[in-house]
Amino acid sequence: MENYWDNIHQIDDYSWGGLEETFSGYYDSSSPDGTQSAAASKNIVSERNRRKKLNDRLFALRAVVPNISKMDKASIIKDAIDYIQTLHEQEQMIKLELDELESRKMEPETLDMCQETEVFMSMERSKRIRSDQVFDPSGSWMYPIEILELNVEYVGEKIVLVNLKCSKRRDTIVKLCEVFESLKLNIVTATISAFPERLLNTLFIQAEKEDIDTLKMQIETAISALNHPQPITM
Amino acid sequence: MENYWDNIHQIDDYSWGGLEETFSGYYDSSSPDGTQSAAASKNIVSERNRRKKLNDRLFALRAVVPNISKMDKASIIKDAIDYIQTLHEQEQMIKLELDELESRKMEPETLDMCQETEVFMSMERSKRIRSDQVFDPSGSWMYPIEILELNVEYVGEKIVLVNLKCSKRRDTIVKLCEVFESLKLNIVTATISAFPERLLNTLFIQAEKEDIDTLKMQIETAISALNHPQPITM
DNA sequence: ACACACACGTGATTC
DNA sequence: TGAATCACGTGTGTG
């Protein structure tokens, strides 16, 4: 059992105040003046204090680092280093995760109210969208969007009505909004209705020169591309 | 300028392999056998290695801790301790913040798809809702919901149509859903439509025994209660 | 016996 | 000068 380390402090403390007096006249044969020995004793006690402080700091370092097995001086420092590196990695992971969480809600900054609003507003603002990588790299909440019905048709001058019915799963609406935002359409109005197992997405968009079929295909490919990257992690 | 610490390694390395040979026959008057001196030299080099390892560890520790001013051995350990404690506090803060963020989306656990879906689904499940404290304790994104129009009327047997028009601000939809979820209504269908500056919320609820006016007042008070707790932090 | 870890006193160096 | 820090060799205790 590790005896020496746990007793170091007591040893140091006990030998703390009792030696400097006995040291008077220890090595005084070198100089006639008592100044040197006095200075030596000063240096001794100073050095003792320094050692004690260092050991106390090491002791405190051991206290803030969990899972310490080896009580070695060097091992304590090593464990502290490893622990700090672990914390660094955790911090980066958490920051990444938090960024992704916020990028879902806060991305367009002014509307982060909800997602279909976001879809709608994407007509006016075109800030930092970075909608190229729509899929989340975290691999979490990846549930595929099942397209049950998709109609794209002209309903007026240059107004196209998009009607999408799909299954209601995790984050379906969020991902749908990402899809429509990534397509950078001129959305006039977006409406999402929720039913027990279905999700109805109706949006009017102002078409510039797009073909109906290409637009429909764009939507399909965007959704399927959003389904693919990660199958299902959990 | 701190000379000694940055040069310690070089000094230690240079004095590393040159002294053990010159030490043969240094204090050999105690024993006739050369075993003791050999053991002493072994001990010396071993101790040297120990010190070097410890200094290397300390050097590495200094490397992983940012903002090191004092190059003291003790100060390095102290800074490491403070840094670890800082990381601990940060970790706790981030965990708290992340819990709050997740409690918004993941609260009803099965629907965390989006918010109006959540409102709708609250008819079927009544899990851990804890919808009593709707306001966020973080104090962030607190934008008041401005009610522009609120109609509550019967449209059938026991079906009540709620029509709410309000301003579109930050998290308006999210908070609206929280409101309707907190009221624990039997929502049949919820529809939210987004317009440039307005938000239209239409939902059909199955009324048990509620009075129209009380329901309307409940909605109003819930929204105003959600507006009140924090004025605007930023 | 042997390796390892430590505290100690000491001289040197720096500010 | 003088206080502070360091590396070093050494003795001691432990496994």
Short mmCIF file of N, CA and C in Angstrom, two decimals, chain A residues 86-104 130 137-138 141, chain B residues 66 83 86-87 90-91 93-95 97-98 101:
data_model
loop_
_atom_site.label_atom_id
_atom_site.label_comp_id
_atom_site.label_asym_id
_atom_site.label_seq_id
_atom_site.Cartn_x
_atom_site.Cartn_y
_atom_site.Cartn_z
N THR A 86 -8.71 14.96 -22.21
CA THR A 86 -10.06 14.40 -22.30
C THR A 86 -11.10 15.51 -22.25
N LEU A 87 -10.90 16.42 -21.32
CA LEU A 87 -11.84 17.53 -21.20
C LEU A 87 -11.85 18.37 -22.47
N HIS A 88 -10.66 18.54 -23.04
CA HIS A 88 -10.61 19.30 -24.29
C HIS A 88 -11.43 18.63 -25.37
N GLU A 89 -11.26 17.33 -25.50
CA GLU A 89 -12.02 16.61 -26.51
C GLU A 89 -13.52 16.71 -26.24
N GLN A 90 -13.89 16.52 -24.99
CA GLN A 90 -15.30 16.62 -24.64
C GLN A 90 -15.84 18.00 -24.98
N GLU A 91 -15.05 19.01 -24.67
CA GLU A 91 -15.50 20.37 -24.96
C GLU A 91 -15.74 20.55 -26.44
N GLN A 92 -14.80 20.07 -27.24
CA GLN A 92 -14.99 20.21 -28.69
C GLN A 92 -16.21 19.46 -29.17
N MET A 93 -16.38 18.23 -28.64
CA MET A 93 -17.56 17.47 -29.04
C MET A 93 -18.83 18.22 -28.68
N ILE A 94 -18.89 18.70 -27.45
CA ILE A 94 -20.10 19.39 -27.00
C ILE A 94 -20.32 20.66 -27.80
N LYS A 95 -19.22 21.35 -28.08
CA LYS A 95 -19.39 22.57 -28.88
C LYS A 95 -19.93 22.24 -30.26
N LEU A 96 -19.41 21.20 -30.86
CA LEU A 96 -19.92 20.79 -32.17
C LEU A 96 -21.40 20.48 -32.09
N GLU A 97 -21.74 19.67 -31.09
CA GLU A 97 -23.13 19.27 -30.95
C GLU A 97 -24.02 20.48 -30.73
N LEU A 98 -23.53 21.41 -29.92
CA LEU A 98 -24.33 22.59 -29.62
C LEU A 98 -24.45 23.47 -30.85
N ASP A 99 -23.37 23.55 -31.63
CA ASP A 99 -23.44 24.33 -32.85
C ASP A 99 -24.49 23.75 -33.79
N GLU A 100 -24.50 22.43 -33.90
CA GLU A 100 -25.49 21.83 -34.78
C GLU A 100 -26.90 22.09 -34.28
N LEU A 101 -27.06 21.99 -32.96
CA LEU A 101 -28.38 22.25 -32.41
C LEU A 101 -28.82 23.67 -32.70
N GLU A 102 -27.88 24.60 -32.53
CA GLU A 102 -28.24 25.99 -32.76
C GLU A 102 -28.38 26.31 -34.23
N SER A 103 -27.60 25.63 -35.06
CA SER A 103 -27.67 25.92 -36.49
C SER A 103 -29.03 25.53 -37.04
N ARG A 104 -29.72 24.65 -36.30
CA ARG A 104 -31.05 24.29 -36.76
C ARG A 104 -32.05 25.42 -36.47
N ARG A 130 -25.35 27.96 -45.98
CA ARG A 130 -24.60 26.71 -45.96
C ARG A 130 -25.55 25.52 -45.98
N PRO A 137 -23.88 15.71 -39.52
CA PRO A 137 -22.73 14.82 -39.37
C PRO A 137 -22.73 14.07 -38.04
N SER A 138 -23.58 14.49 -37.13
CA SER A 138 -23.59 13.81 -35.83
C SER A 138 -24.20 12.43 -35.95
N TRP A 141 -30.68 11.40 -34.62
CA TRP A 141 -32.03 11.59 -35.17
C TRP A 141 -32.08 11.54 -36.70
N PRO B 66 -3.56 26.55 -21.19
CA PRO B 66 -3.35 27.84 -21.86
C PRO B 66 -3.12 28.98 -20.87
N TYR B 83 -7.19 25.76 -14.11
CA TYR B 83 -7.75 25.49 -15.44
C TYR B 83 -8.72 24.33 -15.40
N THR B 86 -11.85 25.48 -13.92
CA THR B 86 -12.60 26.26 -14.91
C THR B 86 -13.31 25.36 -15.90
N LEU B 87 -12.60 24.35 -16.36
CA LEU B 87 -13.23 23.42 -17.30
C LEU B 87 -14.41 22.71 -16.64
N GLN B 90 -17.25 25.11 -16.67
CA GLN B 90 -17.77 25.22 -18.03
C GLN B 90 -18.59 24.00 -18.40
N GLU B 91 -18.08 22.83 -18.03
CA GLU B 91 -18.80 21.61 -18.38
C GLU B 91 -20.18 21.60 -17.74
N MET B 93 -21.92 24.22 -16.80
CA MET B 93 -22.75 25.23 -17.45
C MET B 93 -23.28 24.71 -18.78
N ILE B 94 -22.40 24.13 -19.57
CA ILE B 94 -22.81 23.65 -20.89
C ILE B 94 -23.82 22.53 -20.76
N LYS B 95 -23.60 21.65 -19.78
CA LYS B 95 -24.56 20.57 -19.59
C LYS B 95 -25.93 21.12 -19.22
N GLU B 97 -27.09 24.09 -19.99
CA GLU B 97 -27.65 24.75 -21.17
C GLU B 97 -28.17 23.72 -22.16
N LEU B 98 -27.41 22.64 -22.32
CA LEU B 98 -27.82 21.62 -23.27
C LEU B 98 -29.07 20.91 -22.80
N LEU B 101 -31.91 23.11 -23.62
CA LEU B 101 -32.19 23.08 -25.04
C LEU B 101 -32.91 21.80 -25.41
#
